[in-house]
XYZ file of C-alpha atoms in Angstrom:
530
model
C 90.240 124.122 17.037
C 91.941 120.995 17.104
C 91.317 117.556 19.002
C 94.292 114.771 19.253
C 93.561 111.508 19.941
C 95.119 109.160 21.581
C 94.612 105.484 20.977
C 92.761 104.593 23.833
C 94.155 101.537 26.779
C 91.236 98.222 26.524
C 91.890 96.744 29.856
C 92.726 93.178 30.273
C 97.314 94.730 30.262
C 96.908 95.723 26.181
C 99.668 97.664 25.692
C 99.730 98.271 22.327
C 98.116 97.833 19.007
C 97.795 97.336 15.060
C 96.263 99.744 12.632
C 94.667 97.538 10.484
C 92.903 99.895 8.345
C 91.848 103.195 8.288
C 88.278 104.011 7.433
C 88.391 107.715 7.054
C 91.087 109.967 4.916
C 91.966 113.512 5.904
C 89.044 115.978 4.747
C 86.698 113.759 5.499
C 83.799 114.997 7.816
C 82.694 112.500 10.642
C 80.140 112.298 13.524
C 81.276 111.196 16.964
C 80.811 107.807 17.344
C 81.937 107.141 13.577
C 84.297 104.221 13.644
C 86.980 105.751 12.261
C 89.679 103.056 12.268
C 89.605 98.886 12.389
C 92.577 98.037 15.360
C 93.982 94.296 16.039
C 95.167 93.905 19.385
C 96.328 90.670 20.695
C 92.778 89.567 21.755
C 91.074 90.793 18.653
C 90.308 93.764 15.813
C 88.112 96.499 17.383
C 86.556 99.698 15.858
C 87.643 103.017 17.069
C 85.069 105.759 16.915
C 85.820 109.270 16.648
C 84.922 110.951 19.625
C 83.809 113.832 18.304
C 82.132 115.722 15.442
C 84.153 117.093 13.293
C 86.911 117.672 10.163
C 89.429 114.515 9.882
C 93.027 116.282 9.941
C 95.607 114.227 9.944
C 96.456 110.485 10.293
C 99.099 110.105 12.930
C 99.812 106.337 11.663
C 100.476 104.163 8.615
C 98.032 101.413 7.863
C 99.881 98.314 9.853
C 102.416 100.734 12.046
C 102.090 98.689 15.702
C 100.824 101.882 17.557
C 101.503 101.680 21.835
C 98.787 102.216 23.892
C 98.034 106.132 24.951
C 100.152 107.677 21.207
C 98.137 110.084 19.168
C 96.760 108.337 15.920
C 94.000 111.078 14.486
C 94.086 115.048 14.695
C 90.564 116.104 14.545
C 89.515 119.503 14.260
C 85.978 120.631 15.233
C 84.111 124.024 15.802
C 83.017 126.436 18.303
C 84.843 125.462 21.492
C 87.843 122.958 21.894
C 86.813 119.199 23.329
C 88.988 116.765 24.331
C 88.416 113.651 23.095
C 86.039 112.125 25.671
C 83.314 114.998 24.689
C 84.505 118.041 27.415
C 84.716 121.275 27.496
C 88.685 122.600 28.054
C 88.260 123.288 31.246
C 85.190 121.913 31.910
C 85.418 119.884 35.507
C 84.862 116.153 35.159
C 81.521 114.277 37.274
C 82.515 112.128 39.591
C 82.274 108.557 37.838
C 82.516 110.555 34.197
C 84.999 109.388 31.089
C 88.500 110.825 31.555
C 89.823 112.816 29.447
C 92.136 111.575 26.417
C 94.833 113.452 27.068
C 95.045 111.933 30.219
C 94.476 107.777 31.198
C 91.247 107.072 29.255
C 88.420 105.386 31.728
C 87.998 101.968 29.491
C 86.306 99.337 31.167
C 88.109 96.208 32.387
C 87.797 92.722 30.121
C 85.820 95.282 27.131
C 87.657 94.865 23.686
C 85.324 96.772 22.105
C 86.848 100.893 22.136
C 84.389 102.301 25.134
C 82.702 106.277 24.407
C 81.627 106.827 26.966
C 79.460 106.417 30.393
C 75.960 107.803 30.632
C 76.692 111.586 32.537
C 75.252 114.876 32.385
C 75.403 115.689 28.941
C 73.482 112.487 28.179
C 76.121 110.618 26.298
C 76.056 106.712 26.663
C 78.751 104.452 27.731
C 78.555 102.025 24.230
C 80.329 100.297 21.978
C 80.374 100.978 18.388
C 79.029 97.682 17.532
C 76.402 98.253 19.701
C 75.816 101.236 18.355
C 75.702 100.316 15.041
C 73.139 97.234 16.241
C 71.105 99.958 17.782
C 70.455 101.472 14.593
C 69.455 98.617 12.334
C 67.243 97.520 15.288
C 66.151 100.999 15.669
C 66.337 100.975 19.572
C 66.791 104.721 21.427
C 70.233 103.719 22.831
C 70.162 106.142 25.303
C 67.145 104.496 27.247
C 69.044 101.181 27.284
C 69.630 100.080 30.458
C 73.363 98.334 30.393
C 74.383 95.399 32.323
C 77.970 95.322 31.090
C 80.818 96.581 33.735
C 80.583 99.780 34.465
C 76.902 100.280 33.321
C 78.327 99.716 29.718
C 75.344 98.670 26.670
C 76.402 95.656 25.312
C 74.547 94.094 22.209
C 72.885 91.219 24.227
C 71.277 94.860 25.966
C 70.583 96.547 22.553
C 68.964 92.856 21.610
C 67.031 92.645 25.079
C 65.213 96.102 24.257
C 64.610 95.609 21.384
C 62.444 92.260 21.982
C 60.551 93.784 24.850
C 57.284 95.386 23.889
C 57.055 99.001 23.978
C 54.248 100.485 26.390
C 51.519 101.722 24.308
C 51.199 105.890 25.055
C 48.700 107.784 26.926
C 45.652 108.050 24.316
C 45.948 104.175 24.350
C 47.674 103.547 20.533
C 50.228 101.436 19.586
C 54.071 102.662 19.676
C 54.736 103.180 15.973
C 57.745 100.905 14.307
C 60.904 103.285 14.919
C 61.432 104.841 11.109
C 64.026 102.757 9.241
C 63.962 100.217 11.406
C 63.316 96.552 9.580
C 61.676 94.091 10.919
C 61.503 90.529 11.163
C 59.295 88.275 9.815
C 57.475 84.986 11.397
C 61.113 83.271 8.898
C 63.570 85.400 10.676
C 64.745 86.846 7.617
C 64.767 90.910 7.582
C 61.793 92.415 6.059
C 61.674 95.713 3.550
C 60.973 99.085 4.914
C 58.102 100.597 4.894
C 54.636 100.472 5.199
C 53.021 96.968 4.796
C 51.397 95.776 1.207
C 54.134 98.140 -0.478
C 54.454 95.852 -3.068
C 50.440 95.856 -4.172
C 47.521 98.229 -3.279
C 44.227 97.697 -1.696
C 41.557 97.157 -4.301
C 39.350 100.176 -4.765
C 37.055 101.017 -1.506
C 38.206 98.109 0.219
C 39.809 98.611 4.191
C 42.745 97.975 4.915
C 43.990 96.912 8.699
C 47.281 96.353 9.388
C 48.796 93.233 10.933
C 49.451 93.449 14.546
C 52.561 95.280 14.980
C 52.727 97.050 12.390
C 55.104 95.276 10.191
C 55.058 91.664 8.869
C 55.906 89.429 11.465
C 52.504 90.279 13.175
C 50.883 86.721 11.736
C 52.142 83.479 12.625
C 53.423 81.020 9.585
C 51.971 78.608 8.562
C 48.701 79.746 8.760
C 45.323 77.435 7.670
C 44.271 80.128 5.934
C 46.317 82.981 3.171
C 44.097 86.046 1.153
C 46.121 86.785 -1.517
C 45.403 87.404 -5.703
C 46.066 84.405 -8.297
C 49.011 86.599 -8.937
C 50.613 86.226 -6.029
C 49.768 82.736 -5.678
C 51.437 82.802 -9.442
C 54.796 83.411 -8.112
C 54.320 81.692 -4.814
C 54.185 78.729 -6.952
C 57.316 79.441 -9.454
C 59.439 79.970 -6.860
C 58.284 76.564 -4.959
C 57.153 78.238 -1.200
C 54.374 77.646 0.650
C 52.223 81.040 0.232
C 50.591 80.049 4.476
C 54.794 79.947 5.575
C 55.077 83.072 4.520
C 54.601 86.626 6.828
C 51.358 88.568 6.035
C 51.726 92.494 5.241
C 48.453 92.897 6.650
C 44.849 91.861 7.506
C 41.517 92.286 5.117
C 38.309 90.764 6.468
C 40.635 89.472 10.206
C 42.425 87.114 7.473
C 46.377 86.855 6.908
C 46.757 89.175 3.385
C 50.227 88.277 1.883
C 51.279 90.761 -0.986
C 53.992 89.816 -4.455
C 56.793 91.580 -2.719
C 56.292 89.371 0.420
C 56.018 86.393 -1.324
C 59.625 87.945 -3.572
C 60.992 88.795 -0.306
C 60.755 85.636 1.625
C 61.679 83.412 -1.304
C 65.090 84.892 -1.470
C 65.698 84.882 2.301
C 65.425 81.151 2.181
C 67.064 80.615 -1.213
C 70.246 82.818 0.733
C 69.595 80.158 3.553
C 70.306 77.463 2.138
C 73.217 78.645 0.604
C 74.479 79.350 3.918
C 73.789 75.867 4.606
C 77.010 75.144 2.572
C 78.916 77.468 4.175
C 78.318 75.885 8.201
C 79.485 72.520 6.464
C 82.681 74.466 5.892
C 83.047 75.865 9.207
C 86.103 75.168 10.022
C 88.130 74.648 6.779
C 90.720 76.712 6.563
C 90.190 80.044 5.562
C 92.024 81.475 2.236
C 94.076 84.215 3.405
C 93.655 85.845 -0.580
C 98.305 85.366 -0.313
C 99.990 84.534 -3.180
C 102.426 81.212 -3.286
C 105.950 81.929 -2.045
C 107.743 82.481 -5.180
C 110.072 79.352 -5.976
C 113.671 79.741 -3.416
C 112.633 83.315 -1.512
C 111.125 82.736 1.753
C 108.132 84.735 3.102
C 108.115 86.727 6.473
C 104.736 86.603 8.551
C 104.520 88.887 11.927
C 103.908 86.344 14.727
C 101.512 88.594 16.744
C 97.973 90.386 17.355
C 95.027 87.784 17.474
C 97.340 85.167 15.711
C 100.742 85.226 18.680
C 97.435 85.166 21.370
C 96.236 82.006 20.094
C 99.610 80.591 20.349
C 100.213 81.408 23.938
C 96.609 79.384 24.333
C 97.774 76.754 23.041
C 100.971 77.072 24.810
C 99.656 77.216 27.795
C 96.856 74.518 26.964
C 99.539 71.287 26.117
C 101.995 72.040 28.273
C 99.299 72.507 31.352
C 96.755 70.418 30.910
C 98.679 66.515 30.144
C 96.372 65.160 27.313
C 94.312 62.224 26.542
C 92.497 61.480 23.537
C 89.503 58.915 23.534
C 88.335 57.669 19.710
C 85.813 55.900 18.858
C 82.722 56.245 16.108
C 78.852 55.884 16.222
C 76.274 54.713 13.511
C 74.410 58.055 12.533
C 72.269 57.539 10.055
C 69.429 58.487 12.132
C 71.049 61.439 12.490
C 71.449 61.924 8.832
C 67.910 61.048 7.802
C 66.715 64.012 11.026
C 68.496 66.566 9.811
C 67.502 65.841 5.873
C 63.819 65.937 7.335
C 63.801 68.878 9.392
C 66.337 70.856 7.034
C 63.936 72.454 4.892
C 61.806 73.617 8.170
C 64.255 75.544 9.580
C 65.248 76.598 5.899
C 61.499 77.919 6.125
C 61.982 79.790 8.985
C 65.137 81.484 7.880
C 68.270 78.816 9.567
C 70.625 76.655 7.916
C 70.280 73.534 9.833
C 73.818 71.855 9.506
C 74.269 68.204 12.196
C 76.464 70.649 14.826
C 73.302 71.833 17.131
C 71.922 68.439 16.912
C 75.996 67.615 18.328
C 75.541 70.950 20.844
C 72.486 69.324 22.189
C 73.584 65.675 22.149
C 76.634 67.541 24.235
C 74.796 69.570 26.868
C 72.639 65.603 27.289
C 75.490 63.664 27.708
C 77.331 66.259 29.951
C 74.334 66.253 32.294
C 75.063 62.254 32.831
C 79.240 63.393 33.309
C 79.531 66.433 34.992
C 83.264 66.703 35.676
C 83.859 66.952 31.493
C 81.937 70.312 32.270
C 84.665 71.247 34.800
C 87.483 73.905 35.002
C 90.948 73.226 37.295
C 91.087 75.774 39.886
C 94.882 75.525 40.876
C 95.407 78.245 43.092
C 92.560 77.184 45.266
C 92.934 73.321 44.758
C 89.309 72.853 43.233
C 87.591 71.130 40.584
C 85.081 73.493 39.860
C 81.781 71.746 38.001
C 79.561 73.495 36.319
C 75.904 73.309 36.671
C 75.496 75.253 33.165
C 76.607 74.983 29.617
C 78.472 77.029 27.261
C 79.312 75.519 24.367
C 82.407 76.875 22.748
C 82.554 76.218 18.407
C 86.333 75.695 17.103
C 86.053 78.003 13.814
C 88.434 78.764 11.144
C 89.522 82.194 10.289
C 92.425 84.159 8.479
C 94.268 85.335 12.040
C 93.394 81.875 13.097
C 91.303 79.366 15.580
C 88.358 81.059 17.132
C 85.904 79.432 19.451
C 82.676 82.283 20.126
C 80.689 80.079 22.681
C 76.911 79.498 22.668
C 75.731 80.705 25.786
C 73.071 78.259 27.487
C 72.555 76.170 24.746
C 70.760 73.964 27.753
C 68.036 76.634 27.925
C 67.087 76.947 23.879
C 65.832 75.316 21.379
C 67.315 72.912 19.068
C 66.702 76.130 16.009
C 67.661 78.912 17.770
C 71.427 76.856 18.691
C 71.986 76.825 15.163
C 70.888 79.884 14.379
C 73.250 81.404 16.806
C 75.949 79.262 16.110
C 75.711 80.026 12.876
C 75.713 84.079 13.351
C 78.194 83.805 15.724
C 80.841 81.712 13.043
C 80.045 84.209 11.189
C 80.814 86.878 13.230
C 84.561 85.117 13.896
C 85.593 84.550 9.714
C 84.656 88.454 9.581
C 86.587 89.170 12.574
C 83.235 91.383 13.674
C 82.702 88.858 17.503
C 83.043 90.764 20.144
C 85.066 89.530 23.079
C 82.335 88.499 25.515
C 81.404 86.182 22.830
C 84.160 84.053 22.817
C 84.665 83.896 26.603
C 82.554 81.927 29.658
C 82.256 78.304 27.704
C 82.497 75.209 29.704
C 83.250 72.734 26.788
C 84.599 72.991 22.979
C 83.385 71.282 19.938
C 85.766 71.287 17.059
C 84.444 69.616 13.433
C 87.871 68.911 11.855
C 85.358 66.877 9.358
C 84.080 69.387 7.125
C 87.547 69.005 5.527
C 87.100 65.472 5.463
C 89.650 65.418 8.967
C 88.685 61.090 10.528
C 90.688 61.376 13.583
C 92.394 63.823 15.768
C 93.965 64.425 19.184
C 92.439 67.944 19.449
C 94.215 70.154 22.049
C 91.883 71.711 25.190
C 90.220 75.121 24.928
C 92.239 75.700 28.204
C 91.085 76.288 31.625
C 88.153 74.244 30.499
C 88.773 70.128 30.400
C 87.714 68.012 27.358
C 87.207 68.965 24.355
C 85.340 67.007 21.501
C 86.919 66.407 17.837
C 84.098 65.302 14.900
C 85.484 63.593 12.031
C 83.502 63.313 9.026
C 80.807 61.639 8.351
C 81.101 58.742 5.647
C 79.429 56.090 4.040
C 80.827 52.733 5.492
C 80.024 49.101 6.743
C 78.567 48.479 9.451
C 76.968 45.321 10.825
C 73.611 45.441 11.988
C 72.114 42.615 13.349
C 73.727 40.777 11.814
C 74.026 41.630 8.443
C 76.672 43.892 7.224
C 75.562 47.349 5.994
C 76.128 50.549 4.381
C 75.046 52.707 7.244
C 76.297 56.862 7.995
C 79.413 57.117 10.128
C 81.138 59.648 12.405
C 84.154 59.353 13.990
C 84.520 60.996 17.354
C 88.581 62.004 18.989
C 87.404 63.521 22.987
C 90.236 65.024 24.709
C 90.375 64.941 28.026
C 92.793 66.998 31.196
C 93.939 63.584 32.605
C 94.368 65.359 35.909
C 90.523 66.218 36.854
C 89.217 63.221 34.593
C 89.797 59.576 34.283
C 89.998 57.500 31.004
C 86.947 55.839 32.726
C 84.690 58.767 32.582
C 85.749 59.607 29.256
C 84.857 56.360 27.750
C 81.450 56.628 29.316
C 80.871 60.099 28.888
C 81.016 59.110 24.624
C 78.654 55.944 25.347
C 76.432 58.413 26.249
C 77.085 60.989 23.422
C 76.704 58.104 21.280
C 73.526 57.151 22.584
C 72.012 60.387 21.633
C 73.878 60.328 18.511
C 72.635 57.373 17.082
C 68.847 57.757 18.807
C 68.240 61.937 18.216
C 64.895 61.418 19.037
C 65.965 60.733 22.788
C 66.807 64.240 22.748
C 62.949 65.423 22.860
C 63.148 64.198 26.234
C 65.949 66.674 27.156
């Protein structure tokens, strides 16, 4: 039977979408929830999943074509009783609260930018976005057992991660549950470990009892141990790779002591190299992405469609510029102690699988300053004529992408330690650049940071990420002559550009906030008191 699938309505008033690319071709076999296309709306690029198991019969839209919501974009061929794209048999009554047939109006959760599959119904299906399903498969989580906290009970990526971090209850016979087949486990350094049984790279000695580390996988033994068992060959491999064997996640235990294999050493070393390489990327996070376009021929013109994410970014900038009266306060600060602190901690962070740039220090310093000057962590509610000061600190990080400037948000930055802030900021920036970021990961910001210094800039007049009331621009850290105790020295200096909504924030408050921020950046040890 043929099943026609229409471009779903993803809410937020989205009326059309551009087919970025097809992930399948006519004749391809597909399974339910398998991504079949990437579609760009004016909010983000989302994956569209197949609603059925079957075969692709026909593609009704070309790559690059802008398709109205509700228009058929693909036709599937299925076996057995004809079913609608929402998964119900033809003529079957809709359960209360179930997703509507795509032949009618899709029941997308309002505000959801990813294409929802369906809500949980009597046929056991789950209301979850494709990215959440993909993450569940990667983490070995049964998505059917995850309680959704999104709109309409939708399972989000955060729900999947929370389920993965929640230890399973022991079975009735008292045994620990096994790790899901094919799931990756995470070592103490935060790097994914290889699948398979512990100790796969080095067999146990004949007749020697081997006890698997708690948890059944790597990561049961914390890094930085006082004592580690390993063969001479493994220790030699660790020395050659330049890693501390006591920091390598243990693969098993022998006689109650952590035991590390040569394979674990190699994987750990590779993870550290990858983390160090990522540090270079972090420094260029705000650099313009290479669009891959060739230059325009002499005397010619090139017309690039102004739509999708690029148009949305432009409209947001326009609204901010013409709504909030901007004033920008410029200053500079000696951050030599910050440079030294980051250099000292960088290697330790890499040992834990985290690329440590200056950004997480700035985020923590900004949060500390916002607590003293909460007027900068606010929003103007024009409809009710109220200034809303926020008691939570969700810091946006402006990131340059091929589609334009996106602002992923580090949620509750005040409640997270430095390395967690660094890890989340790196992950969100990468997801923004490869356009896999979910819309909810760019919402809820209360203050934004933009790092134009990554490409060598010093000062700017950044546009506020409306409806926030302030944005901080970071200039490049450069060695400059600086007076210290009456003597001129070469010091590392960072420039700051703080734009404020002058309807809400006075110039004096902007200056006081900046002075407090400078104090934290010049003395990063003060952040230990926060």
